[in-house]
Amino acid sequence: MSRFLASIAVTLKPTVNDPEGLTIASALHNLGFAGVAGVRSGKLFEVAIEAASADEAQSLAEDMCTRLLANPVIERYHCEVGEEDPEEG
Amino acid sequence: MSRFLASIAVTLKPTVNDPEGLTIASALHNLGFAGVAGVRSGKLFEVAIEAASADEAQSLAEDMCTRLLANPVIERYHCEVGEEDPEEG
């Protein structure tokens, strides 16, 4: 068994209203960032997984998304699996 | 001026306690994911920026992190700037 690190990004689907993103965009404009055309907010999970292979870790990570981490009605997710960085502890 | 998309990941520093991550790890164990060794939670912002070049967009995105999006005392951030995907609208 090796340890893998799955980086899971969960974002709202493009058609779903994102009040947090709108608020952040407005705050950035108020701070003088005139070039900001839009902001979408999302969640990020870094999951350390013990698995036999990277493929198994990837499949486990996608299973976690559908069963707990993402709401498939309004959100989509993207999982990227890599070797765990030993510096991260 | 072109439009760029900055993907900004804001995560807690490794030494900072992350109760949300601990709760998610415990929920994943309860769902039968025995291989989960740890979970860290974070935030993700996708910022559409009008800028003259990718370098300018990168520098603006890092400025946004230090001034609004991240708390440098307990969080760290990572900005990645790319061309905006036209499919995303």
CSV table of C-alpha atoms in Angstrom, one decimal:
chain,number,residue,atom,x,y,z
A,1,MET,CA,0.0,0.0,0.0
A,2,SER,CA,1.3,3.5,-0.9
A,3,ARG,CA,0.0,6.8,0.2
A,4,PHE,CA,-1.5,9.1,-2.5
A,5,LEU,CA,-2.8,12.7,-2.2
A,6,ALA,CA,-6.1,13.4,-4.0
A,7,SER,CA,-6.7,17.1,-4.8
A,8,ILE,CA,-10.5,17.4,-5.2
A,9,ALA,CA,-12.0,20.6,-6.5
A,10,VAL,CA,-15.8,21.0,-6.1
A,11,THR,CA,-17.3,24.0,-8.0
A,12,LEU,CA,-20.8,25.1,-8.7
A,13,LYS,CA,-22.1,24.4,-12.2
A,14,PRO,CA,-21.8,27.4,-14.5
A,15,THR,CA,-25.6,28.0,-14.6
A,16,VAL,CA,-26.0,28.0,-10.7
A,17,ASN,CA,-26.1,31.3,-9.0
A,18,ASP,CA,-23.1,32.0,-6.8
A,19,PRO,CA,-23.8,34.8,-4.3
A,20,GLU,CA,-20.4,34.3,-2.5
A,21,GLY,CA,-18.6,34.9,-5.9
A,22,LEU,CA,-20.7,38.0,-6.6
A,23,THR,CA,-19.9,39.4,-3.2
A,24,ILE,CA,-16.1,38.8,-3.6
A,25,ALA,CA,-16.2,40.3,-7.1
A,26,SER,CA,-17.9,43.4,-5.7
A,27,ALA,CA,-15.3,43.6,-2.9
A,28,LEU,CA,-12.4,43.3,-5.4
A,29,HIS,CA,-13.9,46.2,-7.4
A,30,ASN,CA,-14.2,48.3,-4.3
A,31,LEU,CA,-10.5,47.6,-3.6
A,32,GLY,CA,-9.6,49.0,-7.0
A,33,PHE,CA,-9.3,45.8,-9.1
A,34,ALA,CA,-11.2,47.2,-12.0
A,35,GLY,CA,-10.2,44.3,-14.4
A,36,VAL,CA,-12.1,41.6,-12.5
A,37,ALA,CA,-14.8,40.3,-14.8
A,38,GLY,CA,-16.3,37.7,-12.5
A,39,VAL,CA,-15.5,35.4,-9.6
A,40,ARG,CA,-16.8,31.8,-8.9
A,41,SER,CA,-16.2,30.3,-5.5
A,42,GLY,CA,-15.6,26.6,-4.8
A,43,LYS,CA,-14.2,24.1,-2.3
A,44,LEU,CA,-11.0,22.3,-2.2
A,45,PHE,CA,-10.3,19.0,-0.4
A,46,GLU,CA,-6.8,17.4,-0.1
A,47,VAL,CA,-7.4,13.7,0.9
A,48,ALA,CA,-4.5,11.4,1.8
A,49,ILE,CA,-5.5,7.9,0.7
A,50,GLU,CA,-3.8,4.6,1.3
A,51,ALA,CA,-4.2,2.5,-1.8
A,52,ALA,CA,-2.5,-0.1,-3.9
A,53,SER,CA,-2.2,2.1,-7.0
A,54,ALA,CA,-2.9,5.6,-8.3
A,55,ASP,CA,-5.8,4.2,-10.3
A,56,GLU,CA,-7.4,2.7,-7.2
A,57,ALA,CA,-6.9,6.0,-5.3
A,58,GLN,CA,-8.5,7.9,-8.3
A,59,SER,CA,-11.5,5.6,-8.3
A,60,LEU,CA,-11.8,6.0,-4.4
A,61,ALA,CA,-11.6,9.8,-4.7
A,62,GLU,CA,-14.4,9.9,-7.3
A,63,ASP,CA,-16.5,7.6,-5.2
A,64,MET,CA,-16.0,10.0,-2.2
A,65,CYS,CA,-17.2,12.9,-4.4
A,66,THR,CA,-20.4,11.3,-5.4
A,67,ARG,CA,-21.2,9.9,-1.9
A,68,LEU,CA,-20.2,12.9,0.3
A,69,LEU,CA,-18.1,15.8,-1.0
A,70,ALA,CA,-20.2,17.1,-3.9
A,71,ASN,CA,-23.8,17.7,-4.6
A,72,PRO,CA,-24.2,16.4,-8.2
A,73,VAL,CA,-27.4,18.4,-8.7
A,74,ILE,CA,-25.6,21.8,-8.5
A,75,GLU,CA,-21.9,21.0,-8.3
A,76,ARG,CA,-19.3,19.4,-10.4
A,77,TYR,CA,-15.9,18.0,-9.2
A,78,HIS,CA,-12.5,17.3,-10.5
A,79,CYS,CA,-10.1,14.9,-8.8
A,80,GLU,CA,-6.3,14.8,-9.4
A,81,VAL,CA,-4.3,12.1,-7.7
A,82,GLY,CA,-0.5,12.3,-7.1
A,83,GLU,CA,2.1,10.9,-4.8
A,84,GLU,CA,2.0,12.5,-1.4
A,85,ASP,CA,4.6,15.2,-0.9
A,86,PRO,CA,6.7,14.0,2.0
A,87,GLU,CA,7.4,17.7,3.1
A,88,GLU,CA,3.6,18.1,3.8
A,89,GLY,CA,3.8,15.7,6.7
B,1,MET,CA,-6.7,43.5,-23.3
B,2,SER,CA,-7.3,39.8,-23.1
B,3,ARG,CA,-9.3,37.8,-20.6
B,4,PHE,CA,-7.5,35.4,-18.3
B,5,LEU,CA,-8.8,32.9,-15.7
B,6,ALA,CA,-6.9,32.7,-12.4
B,7,SER,CA,-7.5,29.6,-10.4
B,8,ILE,CA,-6.7,30.5,-6.8
B,9,ALA,CA,-6.4,27.8,-4.1
B,10,VAL,CA,-6.4,29.0,-0.5
B,11,THR,CA,-5.5,26.3,2.1
B,12,LEU,CA,-4.7,26.3,5.8
B,13,LYS,CA,-1.0,26.1,6.7
B,14,PRO,CA,0.0,22.5,7.6
B,15,THR,CA,0.4,23.4,11.3
B,16,VAL,CA,-3.1,25.0,11.6
B,17,ASN,CA,-5.9,22.9,13.1
B,18,ASP,CA,-8.6,22.1,10.5
B,19,PRO,CA,-11.9,20.9,12.2
B,20,GLU,CA,-13.8,20.8,8.9
B,21,GLY,CA,-11.2,18.4,7.5
B,22,LEU,CA,-11.3,16.2,10.6
B,23,THR,CA,-15.1,16.0,10.4
B,24,ILE,CA,-15.0,15.1,6.7
B,25,ALA,CA,-12.3,12.4,7.4
B,26,SER,CA,-14.5,10.9,10.2
B,27,ALA,CA,-17.6,11.0,7.9
B,28,LEU,CA,-15.6,9.2,5.1
B,29,HIS,CA,-14.5,6.5,7.6
B,30,ASN,CA,-18.1,6.0,8.6
B,31,LEU,CA,-19.0,5.6,5.0
B,32,GLY,CA,-16.5,2.7,4.7
B,33,PHE,CA,-13.5,4.5,3.2
B,34,ALA,CA,-11.0,2.9,5.5
B,35,GLY,CA,-8.0,4.1,3.5
B,36,VAL,CA,-8.5,7.7,4.2
B,37,ALA,CA,-5.5,8.9,6.2
B,38,GLY,CA,-6.4,12.6,6.5
B,39,VAL,CA,-8.4,15.4,4.9
B,40,ARG,CA,-7.5,19.1,4.6
B,41,SER,CA,-10.1,21.6,3.5
B,42,GLY,CA,-9.6,24.8,1.5
B,43,LYS,CA,-11.2,27.3,-0.7
B,44,LEU,CA,-11.1,27.7,-4.5
B,45,PHE,CA,-11.7,31.0,-6.4
B,46,GLU,CA,-11.9,31.2,-10.2
B,47,VAL,CA,-11.3,34.9,-11.1
B,48,ALA,CA,-11.8,36.2,-14.6
B,49,ILE,CA,-9.4,39.0,-15.1
B,50,GLU,CA,-9.0,41.5,-18.0
B,51,ALA,CA,-5.3,42.2,-18.4
B,52,ALA,CA,-2.7,43.0,-21.0
B,53,SER,CA,-0.7,39.8,-20.4
B,54,ALA,CA,-0.6,36.6,-18.4
B,55,ASP,CA,2.2,38.0,-16.2
B,56,GLU,CA,0.0,41.1,-15.3
B,57,ALA,CA,-2.9,38.8,-14.6
B,58,GLN,CA,-0.7,36.6,-12.3
B,59,SER,CA,0.6,39.6,-10.4
B,60,LEU,CA,-3.0,41.0,-10.0
B,61,ALA,CA,-4.2,37.6,-8.7
B,62,GLU,CA,-1.4,37.5,-6.1
B,63,ASP,CA,-2.2,41.0,-5.0
B,64,MET,CA,-5.9,40.0,-4.6
B,65,CYS,CA,-4.8,37.1,-2.4
B,66,THR,CA,-2.7,39.2,0.0
B,67,ARG,CA,-5.4,42.0,0.1
B,68,LEU,CA,-8.7,40.0,0.3
B,69,LEU,CA,-8.8,36.3,-0.5
B,70,ALA,CA,-6.3,34.8,2.0
B,71,ASN,CA,-5.3,35.4,5.6
B,72,PRO,CA,-1.5,35.2,5.5
B,73,VAL,CA,-1.3,34.4,9.2
B,74,ILE,CA,-3.0,31.0,8.9
B,75,GLU,CA,-3.4,30.4,5.2
B,76,ARG,CA,-1.3,30.0,2.1
B,77,TYR,CA,-2.3,30.5,-1.5
B,78,HIS,CA,-1.4,29.3,-5.0
B,79,CYS,CA,-2.5,31.1,-8.2
B,80,GLU,CA,-2.5,29.6,-11.6
B,81,VAL,CA,-3.3,31.8,-14.6
B,82,GLY,CA,-4.5,30.5,-17.9
B,83,GLU,CA,-6.5,31.7,-20.9
B,84,GLU,CA,-10.2,31.7,-20.2
B,85,ASP,CA,-12.0,28.6,-21.6
B,86,PRO,CA,-14.6,30.0,-24.0
B,87,GLU,CA,-17.0,27.1,-23.2
B,88,GLU,CA,-17.3,28.3,-19.6
B,89,GLY,CA,-19.1,31.5,-20.7
